[in-house]
Short mmCIF file of C-alpha atoms in Angstrom, two decimals:
data_model
loop_
_atom_site.label_atom_id
_atom_site.label_comp_id
_atom_site.label_asym_id
_atom_site.label_seq_id
_atom_site.Cartn_x
_atom_site.Cartn_y
_atom_site.Cartn_z
CA MET A 18 87.95 168.60 130.01
CA GLY A 19 89.24 169.20 133.73
CA ILE A 20 87.30 171.09 136.16
CA SER A 21 87.39 174.50 135.64
CA THR A 22 88.22 176.88 138.89
CA PHE A 23 84.83 178.68 137.88
CA GLU A 24 82.81 175.47 139.01
CA LEU A 25 84.94 175.64 141.84
CA GLY A 26 84.20 178.79 142.57
CA ILE A 27 88.11 179.66 143.56
CA THR A 28 91.18 180.72 140.99
CA GLU A 29 94.05 178.56 140.18
CA THR A 30 96.02 181.13 142.33
CA GLU A 31 93.52 181.26 145.32
CA ALA A 32 93.20 177.03 145.86
CA VAL A 33 97.31 177.02 145.38
CA LEU A 34 98.12 180.23 147.64
CA ASP A 35 95.44 178.19 150.21
CA PHE A 36 96.49 174.97 150.99
CA LEU A 37 100.31 176.06 151.30
CA ALA A 38 99.84 178.75 153.46
CA GLU A 39 97.88 175.44 155.73
CA PRO A 40 99.00 172.24 154.05
CA THR A 41 95.79 170.09 155.08
CA GLN A 42 94.10 167.51 153.21
CA GLU A 43 91.00 170.01 152.62
CA LEU A 44 92.43 172.31 151.15
CA PHE A 45 94.63 170.18 148.52
CA GLY A 46 90.64 168.82 147.44
CA PRO A 47 90.75 171.75 145.22
CA VAL A 48 94.34 171.90 144.20
CA PHE A 49 93.89 168.21 143.51
CA ARG A 50 90.76 168.68 141.12
CA LEU A 51 92.04 171.82 139.22
CA TYR A 52 95.60 170.15 138.60
CA ALA A 53 94.61 166.33 138.39
CA PRO A 54 92.55 166.20 135.36
CA ARG A 55 96.67 168.17 133.83
CA LEU A 56 98.42 165.20 134.80
CA LEU A 57 96.06 162.89 133.47
CA ARG A 58 96.38 164.61 130.33
CA PHE A 59 100.10 164.36 130.10
CA PHE A 60 100.56 161.15 130.82
CA GLU A 61 97.88 159.95 128.42
CA LEU A 62 99.73 161.96 125.90
CA ARG A 63 102.93 160.38 126.74
CA GLY A 64 101.49 156.70 126.03
CA CYS A 65 99.99 155.86 128.80
CA ASP A 66 96.80 153.45 128.82
CA ARG A 67 93.73 155.42 131.17
CA GLU A 68 93.95 153.20 134.64
CA LEU A 69 98.56 153.58 134.41
CA ALA A 70 97.51 157.59 133.75
CA GLU A 71 95.33 157.48 136.53
CA ASP A 72 98.07 155.36 139.01
CA LEU A 73 100.91 158.07 138.10
CA THR A 74 98.54 161.15 138.85
CA GLN A 75 97.44 159.11 142.24
CA ASP A 76 101.39 159.27 143.09
CA ALA A 77 102.53 162.17 141.99
CA MET A 78 99.57 164.74 143.56
CA LEU A 79 100.05 162.52 147.00
CA ALA A 80 104.06 163.08 146.22
CA ALA A 81 102.43 166.77 145.50
CA TYR A 82 100.57 166.50 149.16
CA ARG A 83 103.68 164.89 150.99
CA ARG A 84 106.39 167.49 150.24
CA ALA A 85 104.59 170.54 149.53
CA GLY A 86 107.64 172.30 151.72
CA PHE A 87 109.29 171.99 148.65
CA ALA A 88 107.49 174.04 146.57
CA ARG A 89 108.96 177.25 146.40
CA ASP A 90 105.42 179.75 145.83
CA HIS A 91 102.19 179.89 144.41
CA ALA A 92 104.37 181.12 140.86
CA ASN A 93 106.52 178.15 141.12
CA PHE A 94 103.12 175.38 142.43
CA ARG A 95 102.77 174.26 138.73
CA ALA A 96 106.29 173.59 137.50
CA TYR A 97 106.66 171.78 140.73
CA VAL A 98 104.03 169.99 140.05
CA TYR A 99 104.15 168.50 136.36
CA GLY A 100 108.19 168.17 137.84
CA ILE A 101 107.14 165.45 140.30
CA ALA A 102 104.35 164.21 137.27
CA ARG A 103 107.50 163.84 134.61
CA ASN A 104 110.07 162.11 137.47
CA LEU A 105 107.62 159.72 138.44
CA HIS A 106 106.88 159.23 134.46
CA LEU A 107 111.12 158.57 133.61
CA MET A 108 110.87 155.93 136.70
CA HIS A 109 108.07 154.19 135.20
CA LEU A 110 110.32 154.30 132.30
CA ARG A 111 112.78 153.02 134.26
CA ARG A 112 110.61 150.18 135.61
CA LEU A 113 109.84 149.02 132.59
CA GLY A 114 113.66 148.57 131.31
CA ARG A 115 114.93 147.10 134.74
CA SER A 116 117.19 144.35 133.93
CA GLY A 117 119.07 143.51 137.30
CA ASP A 118 120.32 145.73 139.32
CA ARG A 119 121.81 148.40 135.51
CA VAL A 120 120.11 150.96 134.71
CA GLU A 121 121.56 152.54 131.94
CA LEU A 122 120.40 156.79 132.13
CA ASP A 123 121.03 157.30 128.21
CA ALA A 124 118.19 154.91 127.73
CA ILE A 125 115.56 157.29 129.54
CA SER A 126 113.66 159.81 127.56
CA ASP A 127 110.32 161.69 127.22
CA THR A 128 108.52 158.73 124.32
CA LEU A 129 106.26 161.01 122.93
CA VAL A 130 107.03 160.76 119.13
CA SER A 131 106.24 157.18 119.71
CA ALA A 132 104.01 156.86 121.91
CA LEU A 133 101.21 159.63 120.01
CA PRO A 134 97.89 158.20 119.40
CA ASP A 135 97.70 156.92 116.24
CA PRO A 136 95.29 159.72 114.26
CA PHE A 137 98.18 161.71 115.15
CA ALA A 138 101.19 159.57 114.16
CA ARG A 139 102.27 161.02 111.15
CA SER A 140 100.83 164.68 112.39
CA MET A 141 103.42 167.51 111.37
CA LEU A 142 103.65 167.64 114.71
CA SER A 143 104.77 164.14 114.78
CA GLN A 144 107.03 164.86 111.34
CA SER A 145 108.94 167.80 113.88
CA LEU A 146 109.03 166.60 116.90
CA GLU A 147 110.65 163.33 114.98
CA LYS A 148 113.73 166.00 113.70
CA LEU A 149 114.50 167.56 116.98
CA GLU A 150 117.15 166.67 120.05
CA VAL A 151 115.44 165.25 123.33
CA VAL A 152 115.80 168.53 125.36
CA SER A 153 114.31 170.75 122.16
CA ARG A 154 111.88 167.25 121.95
CA GLN A 155 110.98 168.38 125.41
CA ILE A 156 110.30 171.74 125.36
CA LEU A 157 108.21 171.80 122.78
CA THR A 158 105.92 169.10 124.42
CA LEU A 159 105.40 170.70 127.83
CA ARG A 160 104.54 174.15 125.81
CA TYR A 161 102.41 173.12 123.16
CA LEU A 162 101.11 170.15 124.49
CA ASP A 163 101.41 170.72 128.44
CA GLY A 164 100.67 174.85 127.54
CA LEU A 165 103.63 175.58 129.94
CA GLU A 166 105.41 179.03 130.43
CA TYR A 167 108.83 179.49 129.22
CA HIS A 168 110.00 179.48 132.87
CA GLU A 169 107.95 176.91 134.57
CA ILE A 170 108.93 174.67 131.15
CA ALA A 171 113.07 176.25 132.87
CA GLU A 172 111.95 174.98 136.26
CA VAL A 173 110.44 171.89 135.48
CA LEU A 174 114.25 170.82 132.98
CA GLY A 175 116.06 172.08 135.19
CA MET A 176 117.99 175.00 133.27
CA PRO A 177 117.51 178.62 132.89
CA THR A 178 115.22 180.07 131.13
CA GLY A 179 117.06 181.99 128.78
CA THR A 180 118.29 178.74 127.44
CA VAL A 181 114.21 177.44 127.13
CA GLN A 182 113.59 180.30 124.90
CA TRP A 183 117.23 180.26 122.88
CA LYS A 184 116.69 176.29 122.35
CA VAL A 185 113.11 176.92 121.04
CA PHE A 186 113.75 179.96 118.62
CA ASP A 187 116.55 177.59 117.47
CA ALA A 188 113.95 174.33 116.80
CA LYS A 189 111.37 176.41 115.40
CA LYS A 190 114.30 177.60 113.27
CA LYS A 191 115.52 174.47 111.87
CA LEU A 192 111.82 172.98 111.68
CA ALA A 193 111.24 176.24 108.86
CA GLU A 194 114.36 175.24 107.08
CA TRP A 195 112.73 171.92 107.08
CA MET A 196 109.10 172.71 106.23
CA ARG A 197 110.78 174.73 103.07
CA GLN A 198 112.48 171.53 102.77
CA ARG A 199 109.44 169.83 101.96
CA MET B 5 118.75 185.08 110.96
CA THR B 6 121.01 184.91 113.93
CA GLY B 7 123.95 186.47 114.66
CA HIS B 8 123.57 188.50 111.34
CA HIS B 9 121.41 191.10 110.02
CA GLY B 10 122.50 193.58 113.87
CA PHE B 11 119.87 191.09 115.55
CA ALA B 12 120.35 188.77 118.51
CA GLN B 13 118.26 185.70 118.56
CA GLN B 14 117.25 186.64 121.66
CA GLU B 15 115.43 189.64 119.42
CA TRP B 16 114.27 187.00 117.20
CA PHE B 17 112.41 185.12 119.98
CA GLU B 18 111.01 188.14 121.46
CA TYR B 19 109.39 189.67 118.42
CA LEU B 20 107.31 185.88 117.49
CA GLU B 21 106.45 185.95 121.34
CA GLY B 22 105.24 189.78 120.81
CA THR B 23 107.36 190.65 124.12
CA LEU B 24 109.77 192.78 121.58
CA PRO B 25 109.94 196.49 123.34
CA PRO B 26 107.73 198.78 120.01
CA ALA B 27 111.38 200.44 119.32
CA GLN B 28 113.24 197.25 118.37
CA ARG B 29 110.18 195.55 117.25
CA ALA B 30 109.75 198.31 114.84
CA HIS B 31 112.62 198.22 113.85
CA LEU B 32 112.68 194.42 113.53
CA SER B 33 110.17 194.64 110.96
CA ALA B 34 111.71 197.29 109.41
CA HIS B 35 114.87 195.17 108.75
CA LEU B 36 111.85 192.16 107.53
CA ASP B 37 110.33 194.85 104.78
CA SER B 38 113.76 194.63 102.93
CA CYS B 39 115.69 190.96 103.65
CA PRO B 40 113.04 188.95 101.94
CA GLN B 41 115.28 185.43 103.37
CA CYS B 42 114.45 186.65 106.66
CA ALA B 43 111.25 187.68 105.64
CA GLN B 44 110.48 183.68 105.33
CA LEU B 45 111.66 182.20 107.13
CA LEU B 46 109.55 184.21 109.55
CA HIS B 47 106.83 183.15 107.67
CA GLN B 48 107.67 179.82 108.00
CA ILE B 49 108.06 179.37 111.56
CA ARG B 50 104.71 181.23 112.33
CA ALA B 51 102.44 178.75 109.90
CA TRP B 52 104.26 175.65 111.39
CA GLU B 53 103.35 177.26 115.09
CA GLN B 54 99.95 177.82 113.60
CA LYS B 55 99.64 174.16 111.97
CA VAL B 56 100.99 172.40 115.42
CA GLU B 57 98.75 174.95 117.44
CA GLU B 58 95.92 172.99 115.96
CA GLU B 59 97.34 170.08 116.02
CA ALA B 60 98.33 170.04 119.48
CA ARG B 61 94.38 171.61 120.61
CA SER B 62 93.00 168.33 118.41
CA LEU B 63 95.24 165.96 120.04
CA VAL B 64 94.11 166.78 123.98
CA LEU B 65 90.57 166.65 122.61
CA HIS B 66 91.07 163.08 121.51
CA VAL B 67 92.84 162.11 124.56
CA GLU B 68 90.23 163.53 126.52
CA ARG B 69 87.43 161.77 124.51
CA HIS B 70 85.84 159.48 127.05
CA PRO B 71 85.74 161.96 130.75
CA TYR B 72 87.79 161.49 134.05
CA ASP B 73 85.75 160.26 136.80
CA LEU B 74 87.35 163.29 139.58
CA ASP B 75 84.52 163.01 142.10
CA ARG B 76 85.74 158.99 142.18
CA MET B 77 89.86 159.94 141.58
CA SER B 78 89.45 163.07 144.56
CA THR B 79 87.79 159.73 146.88
CA GLU B 80 90.51 157.86 146.22
CA MET B 81 93.05 160.40 146.60
CA MET B 82 91.79 161.44 150.48
CA CYS B 83 91.94 157.90 151.27
CA ARG B 84 95.37 157.39 150.37
CA ILE B 85 96.30 159.99 152.55
CA ARG B 86 94.52 159.52 155.08
CA LEU B 87 96.12 156.25 155.27
CA ASP B 88 99.43 156.79 154.23
CA SER B 89 100.32 159.11 157.46
CA PRO B 90 102.06 156.56 160.04
CA PRO B 91 103.12 157.68 162.84
CA ALA B 92 106.32 160.28 163.59
CA LEU B 93 109.95 158.75 163.22
CA ALA B 94 111.40 157.49 165.97
CA ALA B 95 114.53 156.25 165.52
CA ARG B 96 116.53 154.06 168.52
CA GLY B 97 119.79 151.97 167.66
CA MET B 98 123.07 153.32 166.66
CA VAL B 99 123.51 150.77 163.44
CA PHE B 100 120.76 152.71 162.35
CA ALA B 101 121.06 155.95 163.87
CA GLU B 102 124.80 156.16 161.45
CA ALA B 103 123.56 154.65 158.13
CA VAL B 104 120.52 157.77 157.79
CA ARG B 105 122.75 159.65 158.94
CA LEU B 106 124.85 158.81 156.19
CA LEU B 107 122.23 158.87 153.69
CA GLN B 108 121.50 162.08 155.00
CA SER B 109 124.96 163.66 154.49
CA VAL B 110 124.39 162.55 150.86
CA LEU B 111 121.49 164.64 149.81
CA ASP B 112 122.47 167.86 152.72
CA PRO B 113 123.67 169.62 149.72
CA LEU B 114 121.23 168.04 147.51
CA CYS B 115 117.86 169.71 148.69
CA GLY B 116 119.36 171.73 151.85
CA LYS B 117 119.61 170.27 155.22
CA GLY B 118 115.56 170.70 156.33
CA ALA B 119 114.23 169.31 153.48
CA ALA B 120 117.09 166.46 153.50
CA ALA B 121 115.56 165.81 156.96
CA SER B 122 112.43 166.06 156.01
CA ALA B 123 112.98 163.72 153.22
CA VAL B 124 114.40 160.70 155.43
CA ARG B 125 111.95 161.44 157.65
CA MET B 126 108.80 160.48 155.47
CA ALA B 127 110.89 157.78 153.90
CA ALA B 128 111.13 156.67 156.88
CA GLU B 129 107.56 156.92 157.83
CA ARG B 130 106.68 154.79 154.86
CA THR B 131 108.47 152.43 155.65
CA GLY B 132 106.64 151.90 158.98
CA GLY B 133 106.59 149.25 161.57
CA TRP B 134 111.01 148.61 161.44
CA LEU B 135 111.47 151.73 163.60
CA ASP B 136 111.12 150.68 167.04
CA ARG B 137 113.94 147.63 166.09
CA ARG B 138 117.28 147.91 164.69
CA LEU B 139 118.56 148.05 161.06
CA SER B 140 117.95 144.85 160.02
CA SER B 141 119.13 143.45 156.13
CA GLU B 142 115.16 143.42 155.13
CA ARG B 143 114.40 146.25 156.26
CA TRP B 144 117.05 148.46 155.22
CA PRO B 145 116.83 148.05 151.63
CA VAL B 146 112.78 148.96 152.03
CA PHE B 147 113.99 152.69 153.47
CA VAL B 148 116.75 153.27 151.04
CA ARG B 149 114.23 152.46 148.00
CA ASN B 150 111.58 154.90 149.63
CA LEU B 151 113.61 157.29 150.06
CA GLY B 152 115.10 157.25 146.64
CA GLU B 153 111.62 157.47 145.28
CA GLY B 154 110.22 160.37 146.95
CA VAL B 155 113.60 162.29 146.89
CA GLY B 156 113.13 161.25 143.03
CA ALA B 157 109.76 162.55 142.15
CA VAL B 158 111.12 166.09 143.47
CA TYR B 159 114.60 165.59 142.08
CA GLY B 160 114.87 163.23 139.19
CA VAL B 161 115.94 159.58 138.49
CA PRO B 162 120.00 160.44 139.21
CA ALA B 163 118.90 161.54 142.29
CA GLN B 164 117.41 158.48 142.51
CA LEU B 165 119.59 156.57 141.08
CA LEU B 166 122.63 158.15 143.82
CA ILE B 167 120.68 157.47 147.06
CA GLU B 168 119.91 153.70 145.57
CA ARG B 169 124.40 153.54 145.66
CA VAL B 170 124.88 154.40 148.41
CA GLY B 171 122.36 153.15 150.35
CA ALA B 172 123.30 149.65 148.88
CA LEU B 173 127.16 150.84 149.79
CA VAL B 174 125.66 151.39 153.02
CA ALA B 175 123.95 147.81 153.89
CA ALA B 176 127.39 145.93 152.77
CA GLU B 177 128.88 147.73 155.66
CA VAL B 178 126.61 147.40 157.97
CA GLU B 179 125.40 143.62 157.80
#
């Protein structure tokens, strides 16, 4: 339900290329309108209410604007933006779980399984994800809910594309076995 | 299904994704015709994929049932960009310079010298108003937090923690 590139009169690649060539506020406008709906969805799917999702989306897009120099090229821009969104979400979880100055990194993980809206709480997707280790869960979530390509998932999670593909196949194999045994 | 029957895991992956070259695809298809175990597993994986893709589409529609107000958000974003651009860094004072240089040296191997300098400059800009004075125990934690959040947004929570820890050590040294 976001804005389409047709409505915007410019393709995603054109918008990103224009912005990266000249990272001005004016050229960031189309990028914002293309990416903000995706990030809103990203945060809402991870259990944030609309208000929090808007705040985190604004923070992520501002970080993407101010640190545009970190985006290597337009082909990696989507992964760059989702990487920022994921980091901000983990930082948000960290703040929620903060106790004094002690922070347990192990306690921080993507919480999609417990955050799925009610109608989907017992869905095949939810039940499947519960069967997997955290990394495989993150990969399948980024693939099936956020629609990222494998090389983009690899960029977001900081691992080789081959590892992502191996984990995807391994996870699917496990889930197929699980389905067979049900 | 993997590590046996003569096919690598990557071949199975590419077969499912439809990216396996035609010759290898034909070879693997022929194996599936003669191996009920592999054929059944492949069938189950596809059934799982189909079901999960349908559920994912429904879930996205469920989340987006209330439209986003992009016009308002876009206006707010542009206001934040305008307000969030204070004057450039003008560092003064040896204590401040040394402390900043130390933190920057921690960042150098992580994100490269140019990006590290950039991150420090942006954190200093965000901290605002303190750069004409010497480092104070009040302002240093704000700078460190801004730097940690800036770096953490791009490189993750571990990088943020690293900056915060080193920043705390530096603060203890200069006080």
